[in-house]
Short mmCIF file of C-alpha atoms in Angstrom, two decimals:
data_model
loop_
_atom_site.label_atom_id
_atom_site.label_comp_id
_atom_site.label_asym_id
_atom_site.label_seq_id
_atom_site.Cartn_x
_atom_site.Cartn_y
_atom_site.Cartn_z
CA UNK L 1 -2.63 -39.42 -17.23
CA UNK L 2 -4.08 -35.91 -16.61
CA UNK L 3 -0.96 -35.69 -13.91
CA UNK L 4 0.72 -35.96 -16.60
CA UNK L 5 -0.21 -33.36 -18.58
CA UNK L 6 -0.06 -30.78 -14.98
CA UNK L 7 2.62 -28.30 -15.16
CA UNK L 8 4.49 -26.53 -12.24
CA UNK L 9 6.01 -23.66 -11.91
CA UNK L 10 7.54 -21.29 -9.53
CA UNK L 11 7.28 -17.65 -10.56
CA UNK L 12 8.05 -14.32 -8.90
CA UNK L 13 4.80 -11.67 -7.41
CA UNK L 14 5.63 -8.24 -7.28
CA UNK L 15 3.35 -5.61 -5.86
CA UNK L 16 2.50 -8.12 -2.79
CA UNK L 17 2.88 -4.87 0.70
CA UNK L 18 1.99 -7.18 3.36
CA UNK L 19 1.02 -11.27 3.91
CA UNK L 20 -2.59 -10.97 2.81
CA UNK L 21 -1.66 -9.69 -0.73
CA UNK L 22 -0.14 -12.60 -0.71
CA UNK L 23 -3.27 -14.22 0.84
CA UNK L 24 -5.21 -12.78 -1.88
CA UNK L 25 -3.06 -13.39 -4.77
CA UNK L 26 -3.02 -16.92 -3.83
CA UNK L 27 -6.89 -16.96 -3.83
CA UNK L 28 -7.27 -15.24 -7.35
CA UNK L 29 -4.82 -17.88 -9.15
CA UNK L 30 -6.81 -21.09 -7.66
CA UNK L 31 -9.91 -20.02 -8.53
CA UNK L 32 -8.79 -20.20 -12.51
CA UNK L 33 -9.87 -22.76 -14.70
CA UNK L 34 -6.66 -25.23 -14.49
CA UNK L 35 -5.05 -23.82 -11.29
CA UNK L 36 -4.66 -27.54 -9.74
CA UNK L 37 -2.60 -25.94 -6.61
CA UNK L 38 -1.39 -22.63 -5.63
CA UNK L 39 0.88 -21.62 -2.84
CA UNK L 40 2.21 -18.24 -3.14
CA UNK L 41 4.97 -16.92 0.05
CA UNK L 42 5.19 -13.11 0.55
CA UNK L 43 8.53 -13.95 2.87
CA UNK L 44 10.83 -14.79 -0.91
CA UNK L 45 7.33 -13.32 -2.95
CA UNK L 46 7.30 -16.05 -5.44
CA UNK L 47 4.02 -18.09 -6.34
CA UNK L 48 4.48 -22.04 -7.05
CA UNK L 49 1.39 -22.96 -8.98
CA UNK L 50 0.11 -26.08 -11.09
CA UNK L 51 -1.99 -26.43 -13.72
CA UNK L 52 -2.81 -27.85 -16.82
CA UNK L 53 -1.88 -26.00 -19.82
CA UNK L 54 -5.07 -27.87 -22.35
CA UNK L 55 -7.13 -24.92 -19.43
CA UNK L 56 -5.20 -22.25 -18.55
CA UNK L 57 -1.79 -20.99 -19.25
CA UNK L 58 0.86 -18.55 -17.22
CA UNK L 59 -0.30 -15.68 -19.61
CA UNK L 60 -3.62 -16.05 -18.31
CA UNK L 61 -2.67 -16.28 -14.71
CA UNK L 62 -1.06 -13.73 -15.04
CA UNK L 63 -3.76 -11.01 -16.37
CA UNK L 64 -5.81 -13.01 -13.20
CA UNK L 65 -3.30 -11.74 -11.28
CA UNK L 66 -2.52 -8.25 -13.12
CA UNK L 67 -6.40 -7.75 -12.55
CA UNK L 68 -6.18 -8.01 -8.78
CA UNK L 69 -3.59 -5.83 -8.38
CA UNK L 70 -0.14 -8.19 -8.05
CA UNK L 71 1.96 -9.00 -10.67
CA UNK L 72 3.22 -12.16 -12.10
CA UNK L 73 6.83 -12.22 -13.91
CA UNK L 74 5.93 -15.34 -15.84
CA UNK L 75 9.34 -14.86 -18.27
CA UNK L 76 12.64 -17.12 -17.33
CA UNK L 77 14.78 -15.42 -19.16
CA UNK L 78 18.02 -14.58 -17.78
CA UNK L 79 17.38 -10.54 -19.33
CA UNK L 80 13.71 -11.20 -17.11
CA UNK L 81 15.63 -11.97 -14.10
CA UNK L 82 18.67 -8.47 -14.22
CA UNK L 83 14.67 -7.00 -14.47
CA UNK L 84 13.31 -7.89 -11.90
CA UNK L 85 16.86 -7.42 -9.97
CA UNK L 86 16.95 -3.93 -11.39
CA UNK L 87 13.07 -3.39 -10.12
CA UNK L 88 13.38 -4.23 -6.78
CA UNK L 89 16.08 -2.28 -6.45
CA UNK L 90 14.59 1.16 -7.93
CA UNK L 91 11.52 0.56 -6.35
CA UNK L 92 13.80 0.35 -3.15
CA UNK L 93 14.82 3.17 -4.27
CA UNK L 94 12.16 5.39 -3.95
CA UNK L 95 10.42 3.85 -1.13
CA UNK L 96 14.06 5.51 0.21
CA UNK L 97 13.13 8.67 -0.77
CA UNK L 98 9.02 8.61 -0.15
CA UNK L 99 10.52 7.72 4.15
CA UNK L 100 13.32 10.43 4.02
CA UNK L 101 10.40 12.70 2.90
CA UNK L 102 7.73 11.80 5.07
CA UNK L 103 10.00 12.55 7.52
CA UNK L 104 11.16 16.37 6.58
CA UNK L 105 7.43 16.50 7.02
CA UNK L 106 6.49 14.42 10.03
CA UNK L 107 9.36 15.92 12.35
CA UNK L 108 7.42 19.14 12.37
CA UNK L 109 4.10 17.98 12.54
CA UNK L 110 5.02 16.15 15.56
CA UNK L 111 6.66 19.44 16.82
CA UNK L 112 3.57 21.38 16.26
CA UNK L 113 0.94 18.39 16.79
CA UNK L 114 2.37 17.61 20.25
CA UNK L 115 3.86 20.89 22.30
CA UNK L 116 2.29 24.08 19.73
CA UNK L 117 -1.40 22.90 18.97
CA UNK L 118 -2.21 26.60 20.58
CA UNK L 119 -0.53 28.86 18.42
CA UNK L 120 -2.19 30.30 15.57
CA UNK L 121 -3.02 29.06 12.58
CA UNK L 122 -1.58 25.90 14.54
CA UNK L 123 -4.54 22.98 13.00
CA UNK L 124 -4.14 25.11 8.78
CA UNK L 125 -0.02 24.12 9.46
CA UNK L 126 -0.40 20.41 10.29
CA UNK L 127 -3.18 20.70 7.46
CA UNK L 128 -0.79 21.63 5.11
CA UNK L 129 2.06 19.76 6.46
CA UNK L 130 0.16 15.89 6.78
CA UNK L 131 -2.10 16.53 3.54
CA UNK L 132 2.05 15.47 1.27
CA UNK L 133 2.05 13.42 3.08
CA UNK L 134 -0.45 11.33 3.34
CA UNK L 135 -1.33 11.47 -0.63
CA UNK L 136 2.55 11.94 -2.30
CA UNK L 137 4.73 10.23 0.13
CA UNK L 138 1.95 7.73 1.65
CA UNK L 139 -0.02 6.98 -1.76
CA UNK L 140 0.15 4.20 -2.46
CA UNK L 141 -1.33 3.16 0.96
CA UNK L 142 -4.47 4.44 -1.45
CA UNK L 143 -3.67 3.03 -4.87
CA UNK L 144 -3.93 0.03 -3.26
CA UNK L 145 -7.31 0.47 -1.25
CA UNK L 146 -9.08 1.29 -4.09
CA UNK L 147 -7.41 -1.82 -6.08
CA UNK L 148 -8.88 -3.99 -3.17
CA UNK L 149 -12.43 -1.99 -2.99
CA UNK L 150 -12.89 -3.17 -7.05
CA UNK L 151 -12.33 -6.84 -6.06
CA UNK L 152 -14.49 -6.45 -2.95
CA UNK L 153 -11.48 -7.64 -0.87
CA UNK L 154 -8.63 -5.62 1.85
CA UNK L 155 -5.90 -5.44 3.15
CA UNK L 156 -2.54 -4.06 4.65
CA UNK L 157 -3.16 -0.92 2.59
CA UNK L 158 -7.33 -1.51 2.90
CA UNK L 159 -6.36 -0.65 6.84
CA UNK L 160 -3.85 1.95 6.58
CA UNK L 161 -5.84 3.59 3.69
CA UNK L 162 -9.19 3.79 5.99
CA UNK L 163 -7.50 4.80 9.63
CA UNK L 164 -5.35 6.72 8.25
CA UNK L 165 -7.30 8.70 5.90
CA UNK L 166 -11.09 8.91 8.41
CA UNK L 167 -8.79 11.03 10.58
CA UNK L 168 -7.86 13.23 8.02
CA UNK L 169 -10.68 13.87 6.40
CA UNK L 170 -12.66 14.66 10.16
CA UNK L 171 -9.30 16.52 11.09
CA UNK L 172 -10.19 18.25 7.57
CA UNK L 173 -14.05 18.93 9.43
CA UNK L 174 -12.53 20.37 12.23
CA UNK L 175 -10.01 22.52 10.74
CA UNK L 176 -12.96 24.34 8.58
CA UNK L 177 -16.28 23.99 11.57
CA UNK L 178 -14.81 24.21 14.40
CA UNK L 179 -17.71 25.43 16.22
CA UNK L 180 -20.31 22.43 14.75
CA UNK L 181 -18.50 20.98 17.67
CA UNK L 182 -18.95 24.03 20.17
CA UNK L 183 -21.97 23.88 20.08
CA UNK L 184 -22.41 21.37 21.41
CA UNK L 185 -19.64 21.77 24.30
CA UNK L 186 -17.07 19.48 22.81
CA UNK L 187 -13.46 20.59 22.08
CA UNK L 188 -11.97 20.29 19.15
CA UNK L 189 -9.19 18.26 18.23
CA UNK L 190 -7.17 17.49 15.07
CA UNK L 191 -5.45 14.07 14.21
CA UNK L 192 -3.23 15.40 11.12
CA UNK L 193 -0.33 14.87 13.14
CA UNK L 194 -1.61 11.19 13.71
CA UNK L 195 -2.55 9.85 10.40
CA UNK L 196 0.56 11.87 8.92
CA UNK L 197 3.82 9.68 11.43
CA UNK L 198 1.11 6.25 11.07
CA UNK L 199 2.22 6.99 6.86
CA UNK L 200 5.40 7.48 8.27
CA UNK L 201 6.41 4.91 10.49
CA UNK L 202 4.73 2.18 7.52
CA UNK L 203 7.22 3.35 5.42
CA UNK L 204 9.63 3.13 7.89
CA UNK L 205 9.25 -0.40 8.25
CA UNK L 206 8.65 -1.16 4.47
CA UNK L 207 12.06 0.07 3.78
CA UNK L 208 13.64 -2.15 7.09
CA UNK L 209 12.22 -4.99 6.17
#
């Protein structure tokens, strides 16, 4: 009798940025009361869920997924499907603008960081160029990492945010207090260009994907 009361649904999942995100979403669904089986496919961004309706509902599953930083599209109407396609198209256009913007900043940042790092105020110029690259064009990585941290989890956003954020903060410290390293006989070197270029290439990869 229990098997007869099981409902099987396939719902689109949004805000997935890597295979780890799909794994996290799947784990969230599996931990919900009443869920018999859950499989999240990152390639087609869908979740196949088997659950007992007397113990849970699509609405509750959607709320659980949203709390983890993702979303479950449970509306199965034609209008919802069209809306989902429009959301994907809008997200693509926004990502394309971010990639173009990041690349515009990346070119002078790369040139200065590789060939003109000893010019006057080079560190300050690179600081100014890299800041919008990380915290505007690459904002999604830091927002995603924060959401994962709140749920004691991690994904690709965490890796990107920690690596570029660490390089950025170290470079800021070196720019403001170079004498600290000089006093220890160490020549201070900044990594603004590395942080900015990493953000740009990952955004480009997402666009191509």
